[in-house]
PDB file of C-alpha atoms in Angstrom:
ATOM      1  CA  UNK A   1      20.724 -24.242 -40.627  1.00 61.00           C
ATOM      2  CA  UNK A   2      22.758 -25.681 -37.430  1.00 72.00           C
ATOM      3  CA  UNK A   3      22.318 -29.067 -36.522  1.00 76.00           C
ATOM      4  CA  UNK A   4      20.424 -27.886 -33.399  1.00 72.00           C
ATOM      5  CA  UNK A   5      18.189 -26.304 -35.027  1.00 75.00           C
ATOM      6  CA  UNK A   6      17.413 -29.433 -37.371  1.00 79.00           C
ATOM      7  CA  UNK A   7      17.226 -31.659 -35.002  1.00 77.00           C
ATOM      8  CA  UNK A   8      14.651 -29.244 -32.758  1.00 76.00           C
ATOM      9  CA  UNK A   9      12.376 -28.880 -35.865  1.00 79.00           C
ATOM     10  CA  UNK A  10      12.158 -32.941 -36.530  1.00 83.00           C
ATOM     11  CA  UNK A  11      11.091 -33.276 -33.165  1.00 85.00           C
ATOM     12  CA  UNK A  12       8.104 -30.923 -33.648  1.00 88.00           C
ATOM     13  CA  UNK A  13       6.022 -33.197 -35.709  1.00 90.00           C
ATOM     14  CA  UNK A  14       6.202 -36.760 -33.561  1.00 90.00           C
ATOM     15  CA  UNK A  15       5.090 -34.139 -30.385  1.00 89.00           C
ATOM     16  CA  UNK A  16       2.278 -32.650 -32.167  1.00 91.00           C
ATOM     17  CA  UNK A  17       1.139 -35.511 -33.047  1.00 92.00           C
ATOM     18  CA  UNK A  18       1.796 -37.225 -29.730  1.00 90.00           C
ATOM     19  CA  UNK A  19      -0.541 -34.425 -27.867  1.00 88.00           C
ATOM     20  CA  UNK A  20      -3.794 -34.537 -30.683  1.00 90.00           C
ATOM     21  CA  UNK A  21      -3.733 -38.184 -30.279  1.00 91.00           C
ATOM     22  CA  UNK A  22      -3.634 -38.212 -26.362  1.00 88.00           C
ATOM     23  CA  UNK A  23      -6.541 -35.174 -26.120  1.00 87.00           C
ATOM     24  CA  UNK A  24      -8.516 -37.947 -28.801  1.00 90.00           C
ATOM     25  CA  UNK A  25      -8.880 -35.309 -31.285  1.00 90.00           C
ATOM     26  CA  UNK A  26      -8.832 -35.826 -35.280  1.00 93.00           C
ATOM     27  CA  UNK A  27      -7.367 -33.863 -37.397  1.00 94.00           C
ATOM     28  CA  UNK A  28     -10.506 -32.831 -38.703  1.00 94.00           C
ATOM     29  CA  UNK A  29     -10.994 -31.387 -34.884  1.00 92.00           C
ATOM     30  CA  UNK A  30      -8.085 -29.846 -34.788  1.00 93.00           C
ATOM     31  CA  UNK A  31      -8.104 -27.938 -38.120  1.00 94.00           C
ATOM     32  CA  UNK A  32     -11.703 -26.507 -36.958  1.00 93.00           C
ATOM     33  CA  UNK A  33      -9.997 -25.434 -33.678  1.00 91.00           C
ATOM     34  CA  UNK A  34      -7.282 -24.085 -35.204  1.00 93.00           C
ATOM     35  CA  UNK A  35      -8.083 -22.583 -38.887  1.00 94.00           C
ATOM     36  CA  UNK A  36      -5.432 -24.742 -40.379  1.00 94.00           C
ATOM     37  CA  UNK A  37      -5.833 -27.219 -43.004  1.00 94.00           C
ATOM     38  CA  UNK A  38      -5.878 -30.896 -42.498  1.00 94.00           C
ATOM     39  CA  UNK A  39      -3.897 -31.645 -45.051  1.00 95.00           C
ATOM     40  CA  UNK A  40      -1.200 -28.907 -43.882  1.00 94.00           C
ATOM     41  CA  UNK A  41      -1.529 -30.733 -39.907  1.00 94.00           C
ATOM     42  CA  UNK A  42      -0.818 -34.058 -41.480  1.00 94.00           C
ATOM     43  CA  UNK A  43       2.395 -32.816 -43.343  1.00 94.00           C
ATOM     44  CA  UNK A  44       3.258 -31.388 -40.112  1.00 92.00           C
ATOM     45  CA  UNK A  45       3.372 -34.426 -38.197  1.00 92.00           C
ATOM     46  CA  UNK A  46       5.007 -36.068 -40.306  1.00 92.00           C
ATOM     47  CA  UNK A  47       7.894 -33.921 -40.606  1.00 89.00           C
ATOM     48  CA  UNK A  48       7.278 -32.832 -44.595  1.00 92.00           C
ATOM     49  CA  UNK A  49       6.320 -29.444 -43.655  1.00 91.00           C
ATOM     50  CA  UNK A  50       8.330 -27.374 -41.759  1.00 88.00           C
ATOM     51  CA  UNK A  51       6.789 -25.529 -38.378  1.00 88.00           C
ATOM     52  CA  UNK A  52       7.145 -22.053 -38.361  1.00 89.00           C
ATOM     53  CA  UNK A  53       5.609 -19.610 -35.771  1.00 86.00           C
ATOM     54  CA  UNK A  54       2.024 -19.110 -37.894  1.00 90.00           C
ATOM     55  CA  UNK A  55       1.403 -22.704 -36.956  1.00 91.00           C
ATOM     56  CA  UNK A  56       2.754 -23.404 -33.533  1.00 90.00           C
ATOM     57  CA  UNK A  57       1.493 -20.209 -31.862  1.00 90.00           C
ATOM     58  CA  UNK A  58      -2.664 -21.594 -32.846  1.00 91.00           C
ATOM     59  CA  UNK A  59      -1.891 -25.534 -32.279  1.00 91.00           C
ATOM     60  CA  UNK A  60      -0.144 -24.522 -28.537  1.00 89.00           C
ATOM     61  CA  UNK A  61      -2.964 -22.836 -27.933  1.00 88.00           C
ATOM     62  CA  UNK A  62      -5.738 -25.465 -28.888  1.00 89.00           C
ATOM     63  CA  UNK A  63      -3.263 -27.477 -27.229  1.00 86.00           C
ATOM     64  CA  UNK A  64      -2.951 -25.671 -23.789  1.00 85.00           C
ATOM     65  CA  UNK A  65       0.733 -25.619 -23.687  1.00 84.00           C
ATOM     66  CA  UNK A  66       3.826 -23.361 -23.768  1.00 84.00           C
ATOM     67  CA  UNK A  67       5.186 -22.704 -27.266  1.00 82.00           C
ATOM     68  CA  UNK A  68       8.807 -24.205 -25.617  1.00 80.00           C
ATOM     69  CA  UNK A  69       7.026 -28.235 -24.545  1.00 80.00           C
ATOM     70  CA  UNK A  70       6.246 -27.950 -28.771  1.00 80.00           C
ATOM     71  CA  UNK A  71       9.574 -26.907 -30.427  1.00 81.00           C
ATOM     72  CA  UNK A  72      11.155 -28.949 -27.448  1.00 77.00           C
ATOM     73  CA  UNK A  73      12.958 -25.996 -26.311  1.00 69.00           C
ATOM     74  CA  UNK A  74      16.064 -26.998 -23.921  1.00 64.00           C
ATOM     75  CA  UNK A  75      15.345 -26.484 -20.059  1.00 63.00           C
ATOM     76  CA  UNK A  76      16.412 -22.966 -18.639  1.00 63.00           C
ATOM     77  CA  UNK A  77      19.416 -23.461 -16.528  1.00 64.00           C
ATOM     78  CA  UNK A  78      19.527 -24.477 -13.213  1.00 64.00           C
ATOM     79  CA  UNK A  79      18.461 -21.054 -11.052  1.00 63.00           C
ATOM     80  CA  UNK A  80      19.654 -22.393  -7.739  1.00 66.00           C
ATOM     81  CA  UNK A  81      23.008 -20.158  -6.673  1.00 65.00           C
ATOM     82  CA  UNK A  82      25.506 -23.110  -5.676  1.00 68.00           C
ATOM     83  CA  UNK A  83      27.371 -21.301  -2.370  1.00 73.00           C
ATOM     84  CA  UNK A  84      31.086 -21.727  -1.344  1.00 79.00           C
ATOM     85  CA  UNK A  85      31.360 -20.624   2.192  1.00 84.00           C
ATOM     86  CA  UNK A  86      34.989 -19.304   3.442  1.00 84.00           C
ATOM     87  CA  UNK A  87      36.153 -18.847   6.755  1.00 85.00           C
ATOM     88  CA  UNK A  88      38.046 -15.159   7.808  1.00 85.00           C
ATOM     89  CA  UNK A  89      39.151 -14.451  11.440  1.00 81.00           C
ATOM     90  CA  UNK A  90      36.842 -17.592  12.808  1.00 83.00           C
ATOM     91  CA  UNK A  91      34.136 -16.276  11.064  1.00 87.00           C
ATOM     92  CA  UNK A  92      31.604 -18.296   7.985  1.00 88.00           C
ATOM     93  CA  UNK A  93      30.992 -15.849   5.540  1.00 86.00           C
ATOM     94  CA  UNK A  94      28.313 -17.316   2.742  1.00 86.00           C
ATOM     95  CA  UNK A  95      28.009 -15.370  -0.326  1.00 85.00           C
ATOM     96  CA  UNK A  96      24.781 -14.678  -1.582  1.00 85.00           C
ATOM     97  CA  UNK A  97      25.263 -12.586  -4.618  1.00 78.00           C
ATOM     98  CA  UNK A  98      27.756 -12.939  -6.855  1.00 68.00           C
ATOM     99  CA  UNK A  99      30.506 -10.459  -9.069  1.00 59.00           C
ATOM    100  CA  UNK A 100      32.004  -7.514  -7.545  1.00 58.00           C
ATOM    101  CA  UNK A 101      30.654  -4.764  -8.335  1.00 63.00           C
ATOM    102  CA  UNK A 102      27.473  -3.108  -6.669  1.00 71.00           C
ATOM    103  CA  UNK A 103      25.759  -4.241  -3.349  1.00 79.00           C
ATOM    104  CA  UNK A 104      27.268  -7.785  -2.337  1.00 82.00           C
ATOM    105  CA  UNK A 105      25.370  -9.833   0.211  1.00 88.00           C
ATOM    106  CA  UNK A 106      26.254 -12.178   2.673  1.00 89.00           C
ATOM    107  CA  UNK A 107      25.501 -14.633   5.413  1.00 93.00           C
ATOM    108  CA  UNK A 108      27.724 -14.630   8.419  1.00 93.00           C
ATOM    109  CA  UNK A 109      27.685 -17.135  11.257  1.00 94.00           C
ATOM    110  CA  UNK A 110      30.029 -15.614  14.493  1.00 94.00           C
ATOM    111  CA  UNK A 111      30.270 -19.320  16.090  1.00 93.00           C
ATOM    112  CA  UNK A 112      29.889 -19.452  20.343  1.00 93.00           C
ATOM    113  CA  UNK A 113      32.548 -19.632  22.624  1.00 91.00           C
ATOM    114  CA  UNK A 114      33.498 -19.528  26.108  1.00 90.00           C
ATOM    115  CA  UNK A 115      34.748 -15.505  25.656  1.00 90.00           C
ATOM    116  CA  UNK A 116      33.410 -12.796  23.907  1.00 89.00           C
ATOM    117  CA  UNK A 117      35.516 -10.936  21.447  1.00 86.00           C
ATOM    118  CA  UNK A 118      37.368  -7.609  21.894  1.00 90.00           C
ATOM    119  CA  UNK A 119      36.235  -4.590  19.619  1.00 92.00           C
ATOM    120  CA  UNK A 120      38.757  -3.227  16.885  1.00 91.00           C
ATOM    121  CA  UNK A 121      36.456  -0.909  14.892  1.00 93.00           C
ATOM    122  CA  UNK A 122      37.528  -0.473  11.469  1.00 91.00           C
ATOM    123  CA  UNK A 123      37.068   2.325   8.849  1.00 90.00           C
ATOM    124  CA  UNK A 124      36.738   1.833   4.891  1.00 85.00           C
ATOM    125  CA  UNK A 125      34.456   3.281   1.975  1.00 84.00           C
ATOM    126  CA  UNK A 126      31.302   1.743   1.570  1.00 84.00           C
ATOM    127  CA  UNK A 127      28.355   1.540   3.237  1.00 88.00           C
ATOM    128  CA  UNK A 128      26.882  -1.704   5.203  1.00 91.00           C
ATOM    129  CA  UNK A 129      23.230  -3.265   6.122  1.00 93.00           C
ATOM    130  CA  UNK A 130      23.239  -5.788   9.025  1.00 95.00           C
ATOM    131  CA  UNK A 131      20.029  -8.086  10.004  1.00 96.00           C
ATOM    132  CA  UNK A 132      20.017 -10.360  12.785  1.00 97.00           C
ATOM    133  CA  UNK A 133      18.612 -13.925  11.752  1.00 97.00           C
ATOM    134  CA  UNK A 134      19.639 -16.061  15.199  1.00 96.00           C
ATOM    135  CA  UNK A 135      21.254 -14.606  18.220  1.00 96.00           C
ATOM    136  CA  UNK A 136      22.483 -11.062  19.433  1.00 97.00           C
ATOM    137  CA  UNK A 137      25.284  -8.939  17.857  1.00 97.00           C
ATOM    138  CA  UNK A 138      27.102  -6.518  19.476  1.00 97.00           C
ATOM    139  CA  UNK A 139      27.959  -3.617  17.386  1.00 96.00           C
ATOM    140  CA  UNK A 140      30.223  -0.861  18.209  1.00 96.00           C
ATOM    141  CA  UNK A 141      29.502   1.976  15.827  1.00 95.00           C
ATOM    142  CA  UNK A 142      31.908   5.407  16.791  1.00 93.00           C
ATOM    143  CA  UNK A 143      30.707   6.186  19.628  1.00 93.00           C
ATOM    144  CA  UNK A 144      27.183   4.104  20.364  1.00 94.00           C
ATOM    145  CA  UNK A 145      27.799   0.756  21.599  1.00 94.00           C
ATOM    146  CA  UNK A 146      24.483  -1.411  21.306  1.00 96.00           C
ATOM    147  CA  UNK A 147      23.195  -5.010  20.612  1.00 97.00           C
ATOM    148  CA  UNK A 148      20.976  -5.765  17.556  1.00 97.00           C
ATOM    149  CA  UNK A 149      18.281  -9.044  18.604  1.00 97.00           C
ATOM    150  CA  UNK A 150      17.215 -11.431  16.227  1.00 96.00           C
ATOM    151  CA  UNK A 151      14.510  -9.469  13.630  1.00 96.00           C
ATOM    152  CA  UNK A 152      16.579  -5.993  14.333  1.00 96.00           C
ATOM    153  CA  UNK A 153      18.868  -4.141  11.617  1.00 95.00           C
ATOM    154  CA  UNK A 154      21.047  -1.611  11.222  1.00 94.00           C
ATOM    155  CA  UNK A 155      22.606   0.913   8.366  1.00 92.00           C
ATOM    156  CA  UNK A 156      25.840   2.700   9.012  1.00 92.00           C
ATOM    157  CA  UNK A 157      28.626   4.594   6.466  1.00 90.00           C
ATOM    158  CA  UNK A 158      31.231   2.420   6.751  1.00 90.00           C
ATOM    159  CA  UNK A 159      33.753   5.186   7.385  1.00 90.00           C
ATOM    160  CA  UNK A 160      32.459   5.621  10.421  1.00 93.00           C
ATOM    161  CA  UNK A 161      34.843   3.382  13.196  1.00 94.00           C
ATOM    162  CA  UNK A 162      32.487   0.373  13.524  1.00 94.00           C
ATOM    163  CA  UNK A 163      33.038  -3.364  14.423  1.00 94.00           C
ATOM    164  CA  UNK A 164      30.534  -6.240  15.090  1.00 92.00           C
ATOM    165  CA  UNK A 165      30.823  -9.426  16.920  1.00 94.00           C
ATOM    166  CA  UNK A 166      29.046 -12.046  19.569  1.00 95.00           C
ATOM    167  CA  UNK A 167      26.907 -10.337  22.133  1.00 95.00           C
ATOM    168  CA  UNK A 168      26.828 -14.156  24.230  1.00 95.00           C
ATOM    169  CA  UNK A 169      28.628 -16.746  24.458  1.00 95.00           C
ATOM    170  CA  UNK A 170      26.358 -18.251  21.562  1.00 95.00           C
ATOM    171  CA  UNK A 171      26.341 -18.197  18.318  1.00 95.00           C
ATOM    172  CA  UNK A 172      25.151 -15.629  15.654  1.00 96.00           C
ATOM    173  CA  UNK A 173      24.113 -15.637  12.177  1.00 96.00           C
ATOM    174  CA  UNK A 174      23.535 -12.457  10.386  1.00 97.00           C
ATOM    175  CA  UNK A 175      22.716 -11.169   6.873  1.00 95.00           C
ATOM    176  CA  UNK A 176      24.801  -8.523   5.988  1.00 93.00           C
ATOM    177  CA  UNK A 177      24.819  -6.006   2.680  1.00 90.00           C
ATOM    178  CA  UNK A 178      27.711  -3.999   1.794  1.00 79.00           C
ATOM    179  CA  UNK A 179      28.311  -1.400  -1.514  1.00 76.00           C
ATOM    180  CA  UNK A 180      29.478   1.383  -2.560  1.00 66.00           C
ATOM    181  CA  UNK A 181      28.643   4.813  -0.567  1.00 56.00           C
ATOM    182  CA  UNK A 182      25.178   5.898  -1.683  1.00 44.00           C
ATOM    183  CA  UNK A 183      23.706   2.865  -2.256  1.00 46.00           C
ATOM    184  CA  UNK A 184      21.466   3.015   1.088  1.00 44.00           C
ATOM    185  CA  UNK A 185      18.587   0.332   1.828  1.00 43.00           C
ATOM    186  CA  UNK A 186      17.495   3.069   3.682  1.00 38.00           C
ATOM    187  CA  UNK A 187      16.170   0.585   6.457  1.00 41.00           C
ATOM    188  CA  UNK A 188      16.909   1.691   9.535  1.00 40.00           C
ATOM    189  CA  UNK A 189      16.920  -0.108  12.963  1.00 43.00           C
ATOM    190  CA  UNK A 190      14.357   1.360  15.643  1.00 45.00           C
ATOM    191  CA  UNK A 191      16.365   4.217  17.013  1.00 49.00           C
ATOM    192  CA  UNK A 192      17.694   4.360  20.730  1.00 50.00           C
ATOM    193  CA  UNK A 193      15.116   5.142  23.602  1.00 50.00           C
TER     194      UNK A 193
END
């Protein structure tokens, strides 16, 4: 048996007997709650007996808590995603998934200036989501030339010539999803009147 593992079970006793005393309960209580013996509770206070899952799973639930707060499980990891922004040609990119493989998403803010950018559609495998959060994007997709408001989207096959930048002179921010060809959102943008 690991160390870890030792030292988790020793804790088990001083916490079970931490929660019966703050609920008020006896041991006697607790053994009627529970089906198990009084004398096999006190031993497992006190750290002669050793838990095992026949015992916790009964006194967790006459306790009312999760099976980790007895055995003193460690905490999950942290499950915030901690984001490194990069610039490319004047533009924030913020990751929002991670690896490399499959659909990768992305925030991108196109900051404001006092001249709007010149198309240069592009070409490459893939296939590409866009969603407007703030502003108005311009997109240039072969031949349809059209500007996405905040709340619209778009889905193109990114072998098609496309390019996207600042409608205004302000600012946009923009969620974008990009994988591999066939893996569609299949959310489409309300089509041109």
């Amino acid at each position: 048996m690991t160390n870890e593992t030792e030292e988790v079970l020793s804790g088990v006793g001083p916490r079970l007997k931490a929660l019966r005393l703050q609920r008020s309960l006896t041991l006697a209580d607790l053994a009627e709650t529970t089906g198990i013996s009084v004398s096999t509770l006190s031993r497992l206070e006190s750290g002669q007996r050793r838990p095992n899952l026949e015992l916790l799973l009964p006194l967790a639930r006459a306790h009312a808590v999760p099976l980790d707060e007895l055995v003193g499980a460690p905490a999950t990891g942290d499950p915030r995603i901690h984001l490194r922004p990069f610039k490319r040609n004047g533009q924030t990119y913020l990751p929002l998934s991670s690896g490399t493989g499959g659909v990768q998403a992305f925030k991108l803010v196109l900051p404001g200036g006092a001249s709007l950018p010149q198309p240069t559609p592009q070409v490459h495998e893939g296939y590409e989501w866009l969603y407007v959060l703030r502003g108005k994007l311009h997109v240039v997709l072969g031949e349809r030339d059209f500007v996405l408001k905040q709340g619209e989207a778009a889905e193109f096959d990114t072998r098609t010539p496309h390019w996207f930048g600042r409608a205004t002179t302000e600012s946009v921010e923009f969620l974008t999803l990009f994988g591999p060809q066939g893996e569609r959102m299949h959310v489409r943008a309300a089509p041109a009147r």
